[in-house]
Amino acid sequence: MIAPKSVTDAIRTHGAEAYPEEGCGFLLGAVEDGTNVVRAIRRVDNRQDENRERRYLITPADYREAQREAAAEDLDIVGFYHSHPDHPAEPSETDLEQATFPGYTYVIVAVHDGTPTDLTAWTLAPDRSRFEREEIRAGTARRPPTEPTSSTTP
């Protein structure tokens, strides 16, 4: 995963603001040369009714709205993020059971006593049996021009 510092900072901030409950949202960007390049996040209210300090829920309506927002910015949904209050930034058994999209990036930020600490990225194995650690690289990748360029000759 490639993401500018502003994106990872926004995930950390959301995790701290949601504490002691889990915060969650979408990663918006594009796939470039097989790598998810995240350009923005879209926060989502945690729709879970119970045990919100250990569980989150994103509804199909949230997903559809995020898809519309991403498309309006010429982006795609490339993953999800959520926080782990007072728990390591590693996928839980519940995270694995509920993950459904190989190829997406799953970001987890640990938040201890209201302060964000570790931030990790994971991808779901093709057979959905486990998560595999994904490197987080700072920066931005190329973005194709939205308008054709022209050159002039003297």
mmCIF file of N, CA and C in Angstrom, residues 30 79 111 120:
data_model
loop_
_atom_site.group_PDB
_atom_site.id
_atom_site.type_symbol
_atom_site.label_atom_id
_atom_site.label_comp_id
_atom_site.label_asym_id
_atom_site.label_seq_id
_atom_site.Cartn_x
_atom_site.Cartn_y
_atom_site.Cartn_z
ATOM 1 N N ALA A 30 -6.601 3.923 -6.048
ATOM 2 C CA ALA A 30 -6.522 3.192 -7.313
ATOM 3 C C ALA A 30 -5.484 2.085 -7.171
ATOM 4 N N GLY A 79 -9.950 -0.600 -0.171
ATOM 5 C CA GLY A 79 -9.825 -1.267 1.118
ATOM 6 C C GLY A 79 -10.642 -0.619 2.202
ATOM 7 N N VAL A 111 -5.119 1.794 19.177
ATOM 8 C CA VAL A 111 -5.330 3.009 19.968
ATOM 9 C C VAL A 111 -5.302 2.597 21.436
ATOM 10 N N THR A 120 -0.954 -0.739 10.845
ATOM 11 C CA THR A 120 -0.492 -1.830 9.986
ATOM 12 C C THR A 120 -1.460 -2.013 8.821
#
